[in-house]
Tab-separated table of C-alpha atoms in Angstrom:
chain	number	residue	atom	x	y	z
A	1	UNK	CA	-0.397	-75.712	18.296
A	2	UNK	CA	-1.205	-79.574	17.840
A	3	UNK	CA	-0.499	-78.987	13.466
A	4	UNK	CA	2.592	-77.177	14.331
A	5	UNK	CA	3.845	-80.316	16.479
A	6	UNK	CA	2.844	-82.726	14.240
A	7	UNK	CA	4.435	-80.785	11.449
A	8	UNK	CA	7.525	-80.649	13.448
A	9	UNK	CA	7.788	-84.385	14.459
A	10	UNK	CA	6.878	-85.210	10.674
A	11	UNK	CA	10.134	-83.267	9.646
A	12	UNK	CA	12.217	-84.476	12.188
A	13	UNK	CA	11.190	-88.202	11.448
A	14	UNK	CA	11.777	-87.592	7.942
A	15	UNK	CA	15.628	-86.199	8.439
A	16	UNK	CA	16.467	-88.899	10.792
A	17	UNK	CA	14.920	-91.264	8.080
A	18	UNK	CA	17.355	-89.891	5.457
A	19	UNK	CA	20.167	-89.728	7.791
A	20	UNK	CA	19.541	-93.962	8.533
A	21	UNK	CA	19.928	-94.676	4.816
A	22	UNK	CA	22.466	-92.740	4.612
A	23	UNK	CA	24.696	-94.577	7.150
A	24	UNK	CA	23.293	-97.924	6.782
A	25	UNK	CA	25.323	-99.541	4.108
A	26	UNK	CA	23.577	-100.860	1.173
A	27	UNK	CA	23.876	-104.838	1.401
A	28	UNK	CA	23.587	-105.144	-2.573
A	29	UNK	CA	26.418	-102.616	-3.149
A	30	UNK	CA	28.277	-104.433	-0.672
A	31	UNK	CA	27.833	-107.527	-2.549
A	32	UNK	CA	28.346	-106.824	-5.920
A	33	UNK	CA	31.576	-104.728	-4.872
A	34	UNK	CA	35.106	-105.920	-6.512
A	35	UNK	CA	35.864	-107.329	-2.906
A	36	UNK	CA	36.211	-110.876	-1.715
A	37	UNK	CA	33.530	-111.920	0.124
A	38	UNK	CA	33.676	-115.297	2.434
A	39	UNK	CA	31.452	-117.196	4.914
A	40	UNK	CA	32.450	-119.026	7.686
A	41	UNK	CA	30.383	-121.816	8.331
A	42	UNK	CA	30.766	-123.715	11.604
A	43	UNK	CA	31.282	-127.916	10.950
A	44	UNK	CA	28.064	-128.979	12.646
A	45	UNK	CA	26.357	-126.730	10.425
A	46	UNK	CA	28.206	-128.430	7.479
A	47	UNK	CA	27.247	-131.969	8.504
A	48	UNK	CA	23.488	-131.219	9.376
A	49	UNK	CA	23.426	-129.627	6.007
A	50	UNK	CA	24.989	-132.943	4.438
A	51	UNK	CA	22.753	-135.178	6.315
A	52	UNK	CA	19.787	-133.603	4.950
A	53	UNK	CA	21.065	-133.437	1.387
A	54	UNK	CA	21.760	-136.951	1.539
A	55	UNK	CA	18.184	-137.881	3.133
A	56	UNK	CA	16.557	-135.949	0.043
A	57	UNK	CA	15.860	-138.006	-3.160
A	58	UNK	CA	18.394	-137.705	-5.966
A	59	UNK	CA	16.594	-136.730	-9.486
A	60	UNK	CA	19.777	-138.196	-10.804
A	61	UNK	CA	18.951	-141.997	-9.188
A	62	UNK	CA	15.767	-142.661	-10.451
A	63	UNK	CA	15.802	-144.201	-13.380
A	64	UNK	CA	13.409	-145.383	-15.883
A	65	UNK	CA	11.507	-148.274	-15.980
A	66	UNK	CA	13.620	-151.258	-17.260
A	67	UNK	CA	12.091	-153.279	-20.430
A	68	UNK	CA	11.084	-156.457	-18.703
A	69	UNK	CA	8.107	-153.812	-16.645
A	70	UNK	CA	10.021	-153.057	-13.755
A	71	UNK	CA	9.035	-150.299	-11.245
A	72	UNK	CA	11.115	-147.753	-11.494
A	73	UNK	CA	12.554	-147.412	-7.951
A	74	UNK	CA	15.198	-144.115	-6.278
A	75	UNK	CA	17.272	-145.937	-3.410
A	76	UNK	CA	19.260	-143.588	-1.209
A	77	UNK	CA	20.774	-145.263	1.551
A	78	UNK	CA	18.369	-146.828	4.115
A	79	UNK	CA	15.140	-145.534	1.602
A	80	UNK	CA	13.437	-146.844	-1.339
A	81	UNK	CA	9.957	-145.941	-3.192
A	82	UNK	CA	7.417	-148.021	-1.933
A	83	UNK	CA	3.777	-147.643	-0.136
A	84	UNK	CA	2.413	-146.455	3.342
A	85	UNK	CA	-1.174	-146.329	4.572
A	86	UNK	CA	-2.357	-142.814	5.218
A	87	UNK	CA	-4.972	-143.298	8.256
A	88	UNK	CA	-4.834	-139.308	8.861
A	89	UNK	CA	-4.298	-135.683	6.853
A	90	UNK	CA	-5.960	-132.258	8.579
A	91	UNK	CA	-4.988	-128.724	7.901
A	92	UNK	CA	-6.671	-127.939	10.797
A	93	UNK	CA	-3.876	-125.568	12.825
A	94	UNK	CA	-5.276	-126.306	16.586
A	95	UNK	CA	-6.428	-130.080	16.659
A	96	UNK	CA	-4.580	-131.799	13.684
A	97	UNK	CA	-1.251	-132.548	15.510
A	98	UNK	CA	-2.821	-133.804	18.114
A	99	UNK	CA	-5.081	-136.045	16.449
A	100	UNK	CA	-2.436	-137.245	14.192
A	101	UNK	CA	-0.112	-138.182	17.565
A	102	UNK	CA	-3.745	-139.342	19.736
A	103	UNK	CA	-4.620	-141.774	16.286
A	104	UNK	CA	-0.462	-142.927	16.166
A	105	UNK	CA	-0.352	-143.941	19.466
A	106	UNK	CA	-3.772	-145.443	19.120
A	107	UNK	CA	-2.540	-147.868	16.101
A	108	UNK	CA	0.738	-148.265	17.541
A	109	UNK	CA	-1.160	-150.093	20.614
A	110	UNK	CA	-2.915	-152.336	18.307
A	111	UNK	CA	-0.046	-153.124	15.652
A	112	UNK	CA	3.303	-152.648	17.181
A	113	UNK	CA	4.909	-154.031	14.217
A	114	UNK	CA	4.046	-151.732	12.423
A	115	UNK	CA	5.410	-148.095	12.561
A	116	UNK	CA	3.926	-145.227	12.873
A	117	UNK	CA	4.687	-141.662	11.273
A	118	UNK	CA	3.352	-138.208	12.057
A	119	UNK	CA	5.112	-135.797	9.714
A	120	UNK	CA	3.930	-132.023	8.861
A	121	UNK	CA	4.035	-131.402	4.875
A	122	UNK	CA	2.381	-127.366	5.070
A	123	UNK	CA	-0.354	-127.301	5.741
A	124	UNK	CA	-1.066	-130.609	6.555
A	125	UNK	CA	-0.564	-133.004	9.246
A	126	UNK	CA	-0.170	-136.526	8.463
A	127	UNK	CA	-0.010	-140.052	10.029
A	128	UNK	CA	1.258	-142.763	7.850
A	129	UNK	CA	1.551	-146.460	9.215
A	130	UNK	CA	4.126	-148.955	7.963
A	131	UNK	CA	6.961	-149.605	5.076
A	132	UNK	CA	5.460	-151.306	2.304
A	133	UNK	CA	7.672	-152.312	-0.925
A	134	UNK	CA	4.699	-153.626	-3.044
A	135	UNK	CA	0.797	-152.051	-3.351
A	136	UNK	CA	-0.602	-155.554	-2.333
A	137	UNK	CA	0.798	-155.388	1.307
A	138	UNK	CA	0.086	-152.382	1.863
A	139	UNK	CA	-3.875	-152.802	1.012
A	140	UNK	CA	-3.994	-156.195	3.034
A	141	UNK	CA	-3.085	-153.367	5.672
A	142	UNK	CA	-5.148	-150.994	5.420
A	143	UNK	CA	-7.784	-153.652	5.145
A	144	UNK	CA	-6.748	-155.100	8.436
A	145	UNK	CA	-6.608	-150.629	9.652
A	146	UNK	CA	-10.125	-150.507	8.509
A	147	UNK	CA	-11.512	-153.202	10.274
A	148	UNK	CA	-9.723	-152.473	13.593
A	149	UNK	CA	-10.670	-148.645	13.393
A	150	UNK	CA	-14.333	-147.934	11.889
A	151	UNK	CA	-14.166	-144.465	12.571
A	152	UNK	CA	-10.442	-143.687	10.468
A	153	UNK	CA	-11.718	-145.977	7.816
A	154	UNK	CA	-12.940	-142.897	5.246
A	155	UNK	CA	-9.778	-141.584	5.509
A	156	UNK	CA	-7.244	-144.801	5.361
A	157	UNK	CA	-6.021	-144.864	2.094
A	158	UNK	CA	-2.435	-146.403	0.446
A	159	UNK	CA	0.224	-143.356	-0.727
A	160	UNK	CA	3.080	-144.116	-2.405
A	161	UNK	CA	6.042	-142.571	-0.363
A	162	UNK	CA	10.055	-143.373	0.426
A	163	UNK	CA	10.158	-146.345	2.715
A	164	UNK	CA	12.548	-147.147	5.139
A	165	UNK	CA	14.329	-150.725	4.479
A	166	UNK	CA	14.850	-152.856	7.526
A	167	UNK	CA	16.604	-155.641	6.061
């Protein structure tokens, strides 16, 4: 009795299967029908979707080095290339954003001048400290990072990364 039920539910899940793809229109016919096909896309969309695509570097604005040795540098705005001290990177899922926020805070309250980012590049967690346009200020920096904080100082290192100007 059990095989004959099971036999019977198999069928009828099968039919109903059929009769689903049946009705369910195929979204890639749909698509590559002779139709028009539009999308409405609400203004704060649109501007969130600017802001970002404005905030991204352009491939197009970084251009190569000059002849007199110049750095080449991508401005966008508010951003340039420079350097930022890296006093923290985990992958760890469960302690790594809180260590990166516990360690910002923890700089923060010995160098409020300088700022402080916690930013999530998968899978990693990160804390960088400051907005550096040349390599030399950024190691006097992490120099000055190493000898407040023993503990980060294996993992305080200078990145290159886009700064934000605060002329």
């Amino acid at each position: 009795m059990n095989t004959r039920y099971l036999t019977l539910l198999a069928a009828a899940m099968t039919s109903l299967a059929a009769m689903a793809e049946k009705d369910t229109p195929n979204i890639v016919a749909h698509i590559m029908a002779d139709s028009t096909n539009s999308v409405v896309q609400p203004a704060e969309l649109y501007q969130r979707l600017i802001y970002i695509a404005d905030d991204e570097p352009s491939r197009e604005a970084a251009a190569p080095a000059s002849s007199a040795g110049e750095a080449a540098t991508s401005t966008s705005g508010s951003h340039q290339a420079g350097y930022r001290v890296q006093v923290f990177s985990d992958n760890n899922t469960r302690t790594a954003k809180n260590e990166a926020r516990t360690k910002a805070r923890q700089v923060s309250a010995r160098f409020p001048q300088l700022s402080t980012y916690v930013k999530y590049t998968s899978p990693y967690w990160r804390l960088k400290v400051g907005d550096f346009r040349s390599r030399q200020e950024a190691d006097e920096v992490a120099d000055q990072l190493r000898k407040a904080f023993p503990a980060f100082s294996k993992e305080i290192r200078v990145v290159r990364d886009r700064i934000n100007l605060s002329d």
